Tab-separated table of C-alpha atoms and ligand atoms in Angstrom:
chain	number	residue	atom	x	y	z
M	1	UNK	CA	-13.096	4.136	20.960
M	2	UNK	CA	-11.700	1.145	19.135
M	3	UNK	CA	-8.894	-0.705	20.930
M	4	UNK	CA	-5.900	-1.532	18.741
M	5	UNK	CA	-6.040	-5.143	17.604
M	6	UNK	CA	-9.814	-5.406	18.017
M	7	UNK	CA	-10.161	-7.821	15.103
M	8	UNK	CA	-7.179	-9.974	16.039
M	9	UNK	CA	-9.252	-13.137	16.389
M	10	UNK	CA	-9.968	-12.917	12.668
M	11	UNK	CA	-6.278	-13.463	11.876
M	12	UNK	CA	-4.222	-16.664	12.097
M	13	UNK	CA	-1.093	-15.254	13.739
M	14	UNK	CA	1.470	-17.772	15.032
M	15	UNK	CA	1.689	-18.077	18.822
M	16	UNK	CA	4.569	-16.244	20.449
M	17	UNK	CA	5.184	-13.963	17.479
M	18	UNK	CA	4.823	-10.188	17.560
M	19	UNK	CA	4.199	-9.317	13.939
M	20	UNK	CA	5.195	-5.750	13.044
M	21	UNK	CA	5.640	-6.259	9.320
M	22	UNK	CA	2.056	-5.979	8.118
M	23	UNK	CA	3.178	-2.956	6.086
M	24	UNK	CA	5.158	-5.385	3.934
M	25	UNK	CA	2.982	-8.500	3.947
M	26	UNK	CA	-0.242	-8.496	5.966
M	27	UNK	CA	-1.107	-11.408	8.273
M	28	UNK	CA	-3.332	-14.257	7.092
M	29	UNK	CA	-7.046	-13.597	7.663
M	30	UNK	CA	-8.797	-16.754	8.865
M	31	UNK	CA	-11.469	-16.304	6.196
M	32	UNK	CA	-8.970	-16.778	3.360
M	33	UNK	CA	-7.965	-20.477	3.530
M	34	UNK	CA	-11.582	-21.599	3.873
M	35	UNK	CA	-12.697	-19.447	0.952
M	36	UNK	CA	-9.797	-20.537	-1.251
M	37	UNK	CA	-10.538	-24.183	-0.496
M	38	UNK	CA	-14.142	-23.618	-1.536
M	39	UNK	CA	-13.194	-21.810	-4.736
M	40	UNK	CA	-10.685	-24.474	-5.750
M	41	UNK	CA	-12.592	-27.593	-4.790
M	42	UNK	CA	-16.217	-26.656	-5.306
M	43	UNK	CA	-16.292	-23.789	-7.783
M	44	UNK	CA	-13.369	-24.887	-9.953
M	45	UNK	CA	-13.376	-28.638	-9.224
M	46	UNK	CA	-17.117	-29.197	-9.463
M	47	UNK	CA	-18.561	-26.082	-11.080
M	48	UNK	CA	-15.810	-26.035	-13.731
M	49	UNK	CA	-16.287	-23.379	-16.373
M	50	UNK	CA	-19.852	-22.747	-15.217
M	51	UNK	CA	-18.460	-20.903	-12.183
M	52	UNK	CA	-17.645	-17.867	-14.324
M	53	UNK	CA	-21.366	-17.194	-14.307
M	54	UNK	CA	-23.516	-16.665	-11.277
M	55	UNK	CA	-25.354	-19.987	-11.204
M	56	UNK	CA	-28.867	-19.509	-9.761
M	57	UNK	CA	-29.117	-21.703	-6.678
M	58	UNK	CA	-25.503	-22.762	-7.211
M	59	UNK	CA	-22.386	-22.288	-5.146
M	60	UNK	CA	-22.564	-19.007	-3.252
M	61	UNK	CA	-19.816	-16.684	-4.370
M	62	UNK	CA	-19.288	-18.156	-7.819
M	63	UNK	CA	-19.921	-15.712	-10.640
M	64	UNK	CA	-16.196	-15.178	-11.050
M	65	UNK	CA	-16.866	-12.605	-13.737
M	66	UNK	CA	-18.228	-10.269	-11.016
M	67	UNK	CA	-15.239	-10.674	-8.672
M	68	UNK	CA	-13.514	-7.476	-9.775
M	69	UNK	CA	-16.651	-5.475	-8.996
M	70	UNK	CA	-17.228	-7.281	-5.696
M	71	UNK	CA	-13.682	-6.514	-4.547
M	72	UNK	CA	-14.059	-2.894	-5.696
M	73	UNK	CA	-17.209	-2.580	-3.572
M	74	UNK	CA	-15.324	-3.751	-0.462
M	75	UNK	CA	-12.345	-1.471	-1.156
M	76	UNK	CA	-14.302	1.691	-1.953
M	77	UNK	CA	-15.193	2.698	1.649
M	78	UNK	CA	-11.520	2.382	2.642
M	79	UNK	CA	-10.622	4.811	-0.154
M	80	UNK	CA	-13.530	7.196	0.337
M	81	UNK	CA	-14.768	6.686	-3.233
M	82	UNK	CA	-17.540	5.028	-5.237
M	83	UNK	CA	-17.015	1.383	-6.133
M	84	UNK	CA	-17.850	2.165	-9.768
M	85	UNK	CA	-14.611	4.165	-10.015
M	86	UNK	CA	-12.298	1.359	-8.828
M	87	UNK	CA	-10.593	-1.341	-10.928
M	88	UNK	CA	-8.855	-4.312	-9.274
M	89	UNK	CA	-6.688	-6.947	-10.883
M	90	UNK	CA	-3.195	-5.943	-12.056
M	91	UNK	CA	-0.021	-5.353	-9.997
M	92	UNK	CA	0.597	-1.897	-8.508
M	93	UNK	CA	3.380	-1.267	-11.018
M	94	UNK	CA	1.163	-2.204	-13.975
M	95	UNK	CA	-1.750	-0.151	-12.627
M	96	UNK	CA	0.535	2.825	-12.124
M	97	UNK	CA	1.797	2.532	-15.684
M	98	UNK	CA	-1.773	2.480	-17.035
M	99	UNK	CA	-3.050	5.378	-14.934
M	100	UNK	CA	0.057	7.514	-15.546
M	101	UNK	CA	-0.216	7.123	-19.328
M	102	UNK	CA	-3.966	7.754	-19.215
M	103	UNK	CA	-3.504	10.776	-16.940
M	104	UNK	CA	-0.706	12.338	-19.007
M	105	UNK	CA	-2.839	11.954	-22.140
M	106	UNK	CA	-5.468	14.170	-20.516
M	107	UNK	CA	-3.035	17.096	-20.352
M	108	UNK	CA	-1.804	17.383	-23.957
M	109	UNK	CA	0.890	20.001	-24.503
M	110	UNK	CA	2.230	19.689	-20.943
M	111	UNK	CA	5.594	17.960	-20.979
M	112	UNK	CA	6.517	17.138	-17.377
M	113	UNK	CA	5.718	14.307	-14.952
M	114	UNK	CA	6.631	15.048	-11.324
M	115	UNK	CA	7.554	12.243	-8.910
M	116	UNK	CA	8.946	12.337	-5.373
M	117	UNK	CA	12.494	11.217	-4.665
M	118	UNK	CA	11.262	9.364	-1.583
M	119	UNK	CA	8.968	7.146	-3.631
M	120	UNK	CA	9.190	3.369	-3.808
M	121	UNK	CA	11.616	2.623	-6.666
M	122	UNK	CA	9.024	0.982	-8.906
M	123	UNK	CA	7.155	4.300	-9.124
M	124	UNK	CA	10.317	6.050	-10.273
M	125	UNK	CA	10.968	3.364	-12.893
M	126	UNK	CA	7.363	3.357	-14.129
M	127	UNK	CA	7.077	7.153	-14.357
M	128	UNK	CA	10.403	7.263	-16.198
M	129	UNK	CA	9.257	4.617	-18.670
M	130	UNK	CA	5.997	6.502	-19.279
M	131	UNK	CA	7.999	9.662	-19.934
M	132	UNK	CA	10.145	7.779	-22.466
M	133	UNK	CA	7.093	6.285	-24.166
M	134	UNK	CA	5.200	9.582	-24.450
M	135	UNK	CA	8.196	11.859	-25.082
M	136	UNK	CA	7.851	13.657	-21.730
M	137	UNK	CA	10.323	14.647	-19.008
M	138	UNK	CA	10.587	13.522	-15.392
M	139	UNK	CA	11.003	16.185	-12.710
M	140	UNK	CA	11.898	15.053	-9.187
M	141	UNK	CA	10.522	16.696	-6.082
M	142	UNK	CA	11.507	16.271	-2.438
M	143	UNK	CA	9.588	14.136	0.054
M	144	UNK	CA	6.951	15.174	2.592
M	145	UNK	CA	9.354	17.162	4.848
M	146	UNK	CA	7.992	19.138	7.805
M	147	UNK	CA	4.951	20.642	6.098
M	148	UNK	CA	3.338	17.617	4.470
M	149	UNK	CA	5.142	18.247	1.185
M	150	UNK	CA	3.669	21.660	0.334
M	151	UNK	CA	7.064	23.358	-0.094
M	152	UNK	CA	8.516	20.423	-2.014
M	153	UNK	CA	5.620	20.142	-4.453
M	154	UNK	CA	5.259	23.908	-4.937
M	155	UNK	CA	8.910	24.059	-5.993
M	156	UNK	CA	8.293	21.459	-8.718
M	157	UNK	CA	5.141	22.985	-10.223
M	158	UNK	CA	4.742	25.166	-13.293
M	159	UNK	CA	2.505	25.313	-16.373
M	160	UNK	CA	4.467	22.463	-18.036
M	161	UNK	CA	3.465	19.860	-15.446
M	162	UNK	CA	0.907	17.344	-16.696
M	163	UNK	CA	0.751	15.085	-13.661
M	164	UNK	CA	2.213	14.814	-10.173
M	165	UNK	CA	2.582	11.276	-8.822
M	166	UNK	CA	3.447	10.909	-5.135
M	167	UNK	CA	3.669	8.079	-2.650
M	168	UNK	CA	1.419	9.151	0.210
M	169	UNK	CA	3.397	7.458	3.021
M	170	UNK	CA	7.170	7.125	2.628
M	171	UNK	CA	7.990	3.394	2.790
M	172	UNK	CA	11.279	4.077	4.591
M	173	UNK	CA	10.434	6.720	7.176
M	174	UNK	CA	6.637	6.629	7.418
M	175	UNK	CA	6.473	10.391	6.718
M	176	UNK	CA	3.200	11.337	5.043
M	177	UNK	CA	2.236	13.921	2.434
M	178	UNK	CA	-0.758	16.125	3.274
M	179	UNK	CA	-3.019	14.536	0.669
M	180	UNK	CA	-5.840	17.128	0.464
M	181	UNK	CA	-3.553	20.186	0.655
M	182	UNK	CA	-1.071	18.861	-1.917
M	183	UNK	CA	-3.914	17.829	-4.244
M	184	UNK	CA	-5.331	21.369	-4.100
M	185	UNK	CA	-1.908	22.879	-4.785
M	186	UNK	CA	-1.353	20.661	-7.818
M	187	UNK	CA	-4.774	21.579	-9.203
M	188	UNK	CA	-3.980	25.289	-8.872
M	189	UNK	CA	-1.170	24.632	-11.363
M	190	UNK	CA	-3.596	22.857	-13.719
M	191	UNK	CA	-1.962	19.437	-13.318
M	192	UNK	CA	-3.464	16.094	-12.345
M	193	UNK	CA	-2.750	14.502	-8.958
M	194	UNK	CA	-2.005	10.784	-8.629
M	195	UNK	CA	-1.425	9.011	-5.292
M	196	UNK	CA	0.329	5.700	-4.553
M	197	UNK	CA	-1.519	4.456	-1.469
M	198	UNK	CA	0.329	1.163	-0.872
M	199	UNK	CA	1.331	2.189	2.663
M	200	UNK	CA	-1.947	3.924	3.474
M	201	UNK	CA	-5.040	1.893	2.653
M	202	UNK	CA	-6.269	-0.149	5.582
M	203	UNK	CA	-4.488	2.004	8.178
M	204	UNK	CA	-4.707	5.669	7.138
M	205	UNK	CA	-7.834	7.471	5.830
M	206	UNK	CA	-7.359	8.838	2.337
M	207	UNK	CA	-10.817	10.192	1.322
M	208	UNK	CA	-9.825	10.597	-2.319
M	209	UNK	CA	-13.166	11.924	-3.524
M	210	UNK	CA	-13.383	14.600	-0.807
M	211	UNK	CA	-9.812	15.655	-1.558
M	212	UNK	CA	-10.696	15.950	-5.260
M	213	UNK	CA	-7.761	13.725	-6.307
M	214	UNK	CA	-7.600	12.463	-9.899
M	215	UNK	CA	-5.924	9.053	-9.854
M	216	UNK	CA	-4.714	6.540	-7.288
M	217	UNK	CA	-3.218	3.080	-7.092
M	218	UNK	CA	-2.355	0.780	-4.226
M	219	UNK	CA	-1.548	-2.785	-3.349
M	220	UNK	CA	-3.660	-5.168	-1.283
M	221	UNK	CA	-0.965	-7.358	0.281
M	222	UNK	CA	0.083	-4.940	3.050
M	223	UNK	CA	-2.563	-3.530	5.436
M	224	UNK	CA	-5.338	-5.183	3.388
M	225	UNK	CA	-3.942	-8.675	4.061
M	226	UNK	CA	-4.833	-10.347	0.743
M	227	UNK	CA	-1.631	-12.390	0.502
M	228	UNK	CA	1.677	-12.370	-1.363
M	229	UNK	CA	1.365	-10.847	-4.843
M	230	UNK	CA	-2.351	-10.126	-4.448
M	231	UNK	CA	-3.879	-7.821	-7.083
M	232	UNK	CA	-3.654	-4.042	-6.817
M	233	UNK	CA	-6.394	-1.467	-7.317
M	234	UNK	CA	-6.581	1.643	-9.462
M	235	UNK	CA	-8.993	4.505	-8.902
M	236	UNK	CA	-9.924	7.102	-11.527
M	237	UNK	CA	-12.000	10.187	-10.665
M	238	UNK	CA	-15.309	10.229	-12.570
M	239	UNK	CA	-14.417	13.448	-14.452
M	240	UNK	CA	-11.530	11.672	-16.230
M	241	UNK	CA	-13.353	8.516	-17.224
M	242	UNK	CA	-15.158	9.483	-20.427
M	243	UNK	CA	-11.869	10.241	-22.219
M	244	UNK	CA	-9.711	7.724	-20.376
M	245	UNK	CA	-7.149	6.312	-22.814
M	246	UNK	CA	-5.042	3.601	-21.131
M	247	UNK	CA	-1.982	2.186	-22.911
M	248	UNK	CA	-3.201	-1.399	-23.244
M	249	UNK	CA	-6.534	-2.324	-24.767
M	250	UNK	CA	-7.241	-5.926	-23.787
M	251	UNK	CA	-10.316	-8.018	-24.439
M	252	UNK	CA	-11.575	-7.761	-20.865
M	253	UNK	CA	-11.564	-3.965	-21.196
M	254	UNK	CA	-13.869	-4.192	-24.210
M	255	UNK	CA	-17.451	-3.002	-23.881
M	256	UNK	CA	-18.601	-6.430	-25.125
M	257	UNK	CA	-15.758	-8.916	-24.551
M	258	UNK	CA	-17.749	-11.954	-25.569
M	259	UNK	CA	-18.851	-10.449	-28.899
M	260	UNK	CA	-15.277	-11.300	-29.982
M	261	UNK	CA	-15.044	-8.386	-32.407
M	262	UNK	CA	-11.695	-7.278	-33.803
M	263	UNK	CA	-12.333	-3.561	-33.319
M	264	UNK	CA	-11.834	-2.348	-29.751
M	265	UNK	CA	-14.719	-0.462	-28.198
M	266	UNK	CA	-13.582	0.514	-24.679
M	267	UNK	CA	-15.741	-0.475	-21.768
M	268	UNK	CA	-17.365	2.577	-20.170
M	269	UNK	CA	-15.561	4.009	-17.123
M	270	UNK	CA	-12.740	2.267	-15.283
M	271	UNK	CA	-13.711	-1.076	-16.821
M	272	UNK	CA	-11.417	-0.183	-19.698
M	273	UNK	CA	-8.422	-0.598	-17.347
M	274	UNK	CA	-9.112	-4.325	-17.378
M	275	UNK	CA	-6.714	-6.168	-19.628
M	276	UNK	CA	-6.897	-9.964	-19.577
M	277	UNK	CA	-8.670	-12.699	-17.655
M	278	UNK	CA	-8.902	-11.666	-13.978
M	279	UNK	CA	-6.837	-13.672	-11.438
M	280	UNK	CA	-9.758	-15.517	-9.860
M	281	UNK	CA	-7.893	-17.282	-7.050
M	282	UNK	CA	-6.094	-14.100	-5.978
M	283	UNK	CA	-9.265	-12.010	-6.190
M	284	UNK	CA	-11.127	-14.626	-4.148
M	285	UNK	CA	-8.470	-14.335	-1.444
M	286	UNK	CA	-8.812	-10.546	-1.565
M	287	UNK	CA	-12.591	-10.688	-1.294
M	288	UNK	CA	-12.337	-12.957	1.758
M	289	UNK	CA	-9.540	-10.857	3.320
M	290	UNK	CA	-11.567	-7.662	3.048
M	291	UNK	CA	-14.385	-9.132	5.136
M	292	UNK	CA	-12.128	-8.376	8.138
M	293	UNK	CA	-12.880	-4.679	7.485
M	294	UNK	CA	-16.673	-5.060	7.551
M	295	UNK	CA	-18.157	-2.476	9.896
M	296	UNK	CA	-14.776	-0.771	10.358
M	297	UNK	CA	-14.385	2.964	9.726
M	298	UNK	CA	-11.219	4.583	8.485
M	299	UNK	CA	-11.400	6.950	11.484
M	300	UNK	CA	-11.406	3.897	13.784
M	301	UNK	CA	-8.403	2.429	11.976
M	302	UNK	CA	-6.517	5.711	12.241
M	303	UNK	CA	-7.268	6.161	15.946
M	304	UNK	CA	-6.012	2.658	16.722
M	305	UNK	CA	-2.960	3.102	14.494
M	306	UNK	CA	-1.987	6.351	16.244
M	307	UNK	CA	-2.275	4.754	19.677
M	308	UNK	CA	0.140	2.059	18.508
M	309	UNK	CA	2.697	4.354	16.871
M	310	UNK	CA	2.550	6.855	19.767
M	311	UNK	CA	3.230	4.073	22.276
M	312	UNK	CA	6.066	2.606	20.217
M	313	UNK	CA	7.675	6.032	19.800
M	314	UNK	CA	7.476	6.632	23.577
M	315	UNK	CA	9.046	3.267	24.325
M	316	UNK	CA	11.820	3.775	21.754
M	317	UNK	CA	12.556	7.216	23.214
M	318	UNK	CA	12.971	5.607	26.627
M	319	UNK	CA	15.440	3.138	25.096
M	320	UNK	CA	17.362	5.963	23.411
M	321	UNK	CA	17.867	7.496	26.857
M	322	UNK	CA	18.822	4.155	28.387
M	323	UNK	CA	21.258	3.243	25.602
M	324	UNK	CA	22.698	6.560	24.330
M	325	UNK	CA	25.777	4.848	22.865
M	326	UNK	CA	23.519	3.009	20.410
M	327	UNK	CA	22.777	6.324	18.653
M	328	UNK	CA	19.279	5.345	17.625
M	329	UNK	CA	17.843	8.053	15.376
M	330	UNK	CA	14.078	8.026	14.923
M	331	UNK	CA	13.276	9.087	11.345
M	332	UNK	CA	9.466	8.944	11.607
M	333	UNK	CA	7.784	12.309	12.241
M	334	UNK	CA	6.599	12.880	15.811
M	335	UNK	CA	3.563	14.936	14.758
M	336	UNK	CA	0.581	12.665	14.240
M	337	UNK	CA	-0.674	14.268	10.984
M	338	UNK	CA	2.781	13.819	9.466
M	339	UNK	CA	3.076	10.058	9.937
M	340	UNK	CA	1.490	6.919	8.510
M	341	UNK	CA	1.214	3.644	10.425
M	342	UNK	CA	4.866	2.715	10.857
M	343	UNK	CA	7.846	3.802	12.940
M	344	UNK	CA	11.413	3.604	11.621
M	345	UNK	CA	14.757	4.359	13.150
M	346	UNK	CA	18.362	4.350	12.041
M	347	UNK	CA	20.932	2.138	13.711
M	348	UNK	CA	24.433	1.329	12.481
M	349	UNK	CA	23.650	-2.399	12.729
M	350	UNK	CA	20.048	-2.133	11.534
M	351	UNK	CA	20.158	-5.377	9.541
M	352	UNK	CA	21.576	-7.420	12.435
M	353	UNK	CA	19.234	-5.703	14.873
M	354	UNK	CA	16.151	-6.663	12.854
M	355	UNK	CA	17.407	-10.242	12.419
M	356	UNK	CA	18.108	-10.534	16.161
M	357	UNK	CA	14.555	-9.334	16.869
M	358	UNK	CA	13.113	-11.842	14.386
M	359	UNK	CA	15.105	-14.638	16.029
M	360	UNK	CA	13.415	-13.613	19.308
M	361	UNK	CA	9.903	-13.571	17.854
M	362	UNK	CA	9.526	-9.881	16.956
M	363	UNK	CA	9.137	-9.468	13.197
M	364	UNK	CA	9.976	-6.061	11.757
M	365	UNK	CA	12.016	-5.336	8.671
M	366	UNK	CA	15.136	-3.694	7.392
M	367	UNK	CA	15.525	-1.135	4.616
M	368	UNK	CA	18.886	-0.384	3.116
M	369	UNK	CA	21.232	1.066	4.284
M	370	UNK	CA	20.494	1.463	8.007
M	371	UNK	CA	16.753	1.575	8.698
M	372	UNK	CA	14.825	-0.720	11.046
M	373	UNK	CA	11.122	-0.441	10.224
M	374	UNK	CA	8.068	-1.489	12.234
M	375	UNK	CA	4.535	-1.469	10.833
M	376	UNK	CA	1.380	-1.330	12.957
M	377	UNK	CA	-1.668	-2.994	11.427
M	378	UNK	CA	-4.513	-1.602	13.527
M	379	UNK	CA	-6.856	-4.579	13.103
M	380	UNK	CA	-4.555	-7.147	14.667
M	381	UNK	CA	-1.659	-5.369	16.439
M	382	UNK	CA	-2.212	-4.744	20.148
M	383	UNK	CA	-0.630	-2.415	22.705
M	384	UNK	CA	0.697	-5.561	24.413
M	385	UNK	CA	2.544	-6.359	21.150
M	386	UNK	CA	4.184	-2.930	21.293
M	387	UNK	CA	5.285	-3.503	24.879
M	388	UNK	CA	6.653	-6.961	24.125
M	389	UNK	CA	8.478	-5.723	21.021
M	390	UNK	CA	10.219	-2.943	22.908
M	391	UNK	CA	11.146	-5.283	25.788
M	392	UNK	CA	12.839	-7.575	23.280
M	393	UNK	CA	14.462	-4.567	21.604
M	394	UNK	CA	15.914	-3.614	24.997
M	395	UNK	CA	17.387	-7.131	25.363
M	396	UNK	CA	18.924	-6.975	21.891
M	397	UNK	CA	20.481	-3.566	22.597
M	398	UNK	CA	21.749	-4.606	26.038
M	399	UNK	CA	23.343	-7.808	24.713
M	400	UNK	CA	24.458	-6.293	21.379
M	401	UNK	CA	23.075	-9.440	19.779
M	402	UNK	CA	22.801	-7.415	16.572
M	403	UNK	CA	26.565	-7.791	16.080
M	404	UNK	CA	26.347	-11.601	15.845
M	405	UNK	CA	28.523	-12.700	12.876
M	406	UNK	CA	25.591	-14.868	11.725
M	407	UNK	CA	23.953	-11.646	10.518
M	408	UNK	CA	26.907	-10.585	8.377
M	409	UNK	CA	25.393	-12.193	5.251
M	410	UNK	CA	22.015	-10.806	4.242
M	411	UNK	CA	19.043	-12.826	3.036
M	412	UNK	CA	18.232	-12.274	-0.659
M	413	UNK	CA	14.824	-10.810	0.278
M	414	UNK	CA	15.412	-8.495	3.199
P	1	PLP	C1	4.738	2.450	-2.243
P	1	PLP	C2	4.837	1.219	-3.091
P	1	PLP	N1	4.514	1.289	-4.401
P	1	PLP	C3	4.614	0.203	-5.204
P	1	PLP	C4	5.060	-1.008	-4.709
P	1	PLP	C5	5.257	-2.195	-5.631
P	1	PLP	O1	4.089	-2.739	-6.028
P	1	PLP	P1	3.924	-4.066	-6.912
P	1	PLP	O2	5.037	-4.995	-6.552
P	1	PLP	O3	2.575	-4.567	-6.492
P	1	PLP	O4	3.963	-3.662	-8.334
P	1	PLP	C6	5.374	-1.130	-3.355
P	1	PLP	C7	5.816	-2.432	-2.805
P	1	PLP	O5	6.121	-2.621	-1.673
P	1	PLP	C8	5.275	0.017	-2.529
P	1	PLP	O6	5.617	-0.042	-1.232
C-alpha cells in the first residue's frame, strides 16, 4: 500500500504551507529547475542550433526534435495507452479544437456535438466554435449526477450525434463520469467519445484504451506538475488515425517537414496534430516533471488519493456538526467511484474563507459563486496535511475570519 505523499521529497514545497491546490497548478518538482538550467545554459547556450539533433556523445537529453515523443512515452502509462497515439505540445483548448474537428469529420452526416453543462467553460466555447465552423449543432447534457452520467448522456443521444465531449471530473464539485460505461453507451449510438482529462491524469486512472474511448485531451500543469501554461496532450485511438483530418496543417505535422515542400502530406498517425515548432523549454520542464511518476502505478495514485479525500470528507463532516450555523454543504460525491481527487463545499463566504485559509498557510481555491475547493495530489499531499488543513479550517470558522473586510475585493485571478 502506497502512503499518500510518498514522493513528497521530490517536490520543492515551501515550509509551513499545506498545498491543496495541485488541481489548479501542481507543485514544483525538484527535477525541473535543474533540467531547465541545463537546457538553457548548456543545450541552448553552448549547443545552439545543434541541440535540435541528438548529438552523439553530446549533452544528454538534447535532441529537442524528439521531445514530443519522449514526453508522450512518459504520459502514456498514466493514460493507459500507447505512446505512439499521444501528441504533446499545444494548449488544452487548442488540442480540443483540433480533436473535435477531426472527430466530427469522421462522422459525416451526423449534425450534433454533445457537451456537458458542467464542463470547464473553454470546452463549451471550443465545441461551440467547432459547431459554427462545421455547420453543426451543440446539444447540452447534464453532469455526472448519481449514476456516473449514464442517465444524462443517454438523454442526449440519438442517431444525429457525431461526437460526445465530456469533462471526466467536474472542476467545481469533483463529481466524476463513469468513463468506461459512458464510452460504451455513446458507441451504442454510433457516436465518438472524447474525454477532457485535465482533472484526472496523475490522480485518477483513466485506461482509455481498455475503455475503447476515441479521443482525449488534458493539461499537464495540474496533477502532472509541469508548470504554469505547460503544454497539453491529445490522444487519438489508433482506429481513427489513418483518416484523421485536423483543422490546421502546419509544417511540423508534415510527413517530411524539412523537405520544405509546398504541398502538405500529413505525417502518419497523431504526428499530424503537430502544428509549429514545439515549445522546447516547456516540454523540457514537462519531461523532468514526469520523472516524479517513474515506477508509480495509476492504481497506487488512486488508492492514495482516496485515502486523502476520505479523510478530508470525514474531518469536514465533523466540522459541519460542530458549526451547524455555518451551513457548509459538501458538493463532492461521498461514493468513491463517483469522485475525482478533490473535495468541494459551499459556504456563503467561500471567497473570504479560502483567503483566510491561505493567509494561515492552507492553500485551496475558490470557484464562483460560493465553492471552496481542495485538491489532493497523491504524490506530495500527506494525511498530516489533511489534518492540519482541517484544524486551520476549524479556527477560521470559529473566529469567522472569513468575514474580514479585507476579503471584500477579489483578486483578478481567483
Ligand atoms: C477541465 C479543463 N479543461 C480545460 C482547461 C483549460 O485548458 P487550457 O488553458 O490549457 O487551454 C481547464 C483549465 O483549468 C480545465 O480545468
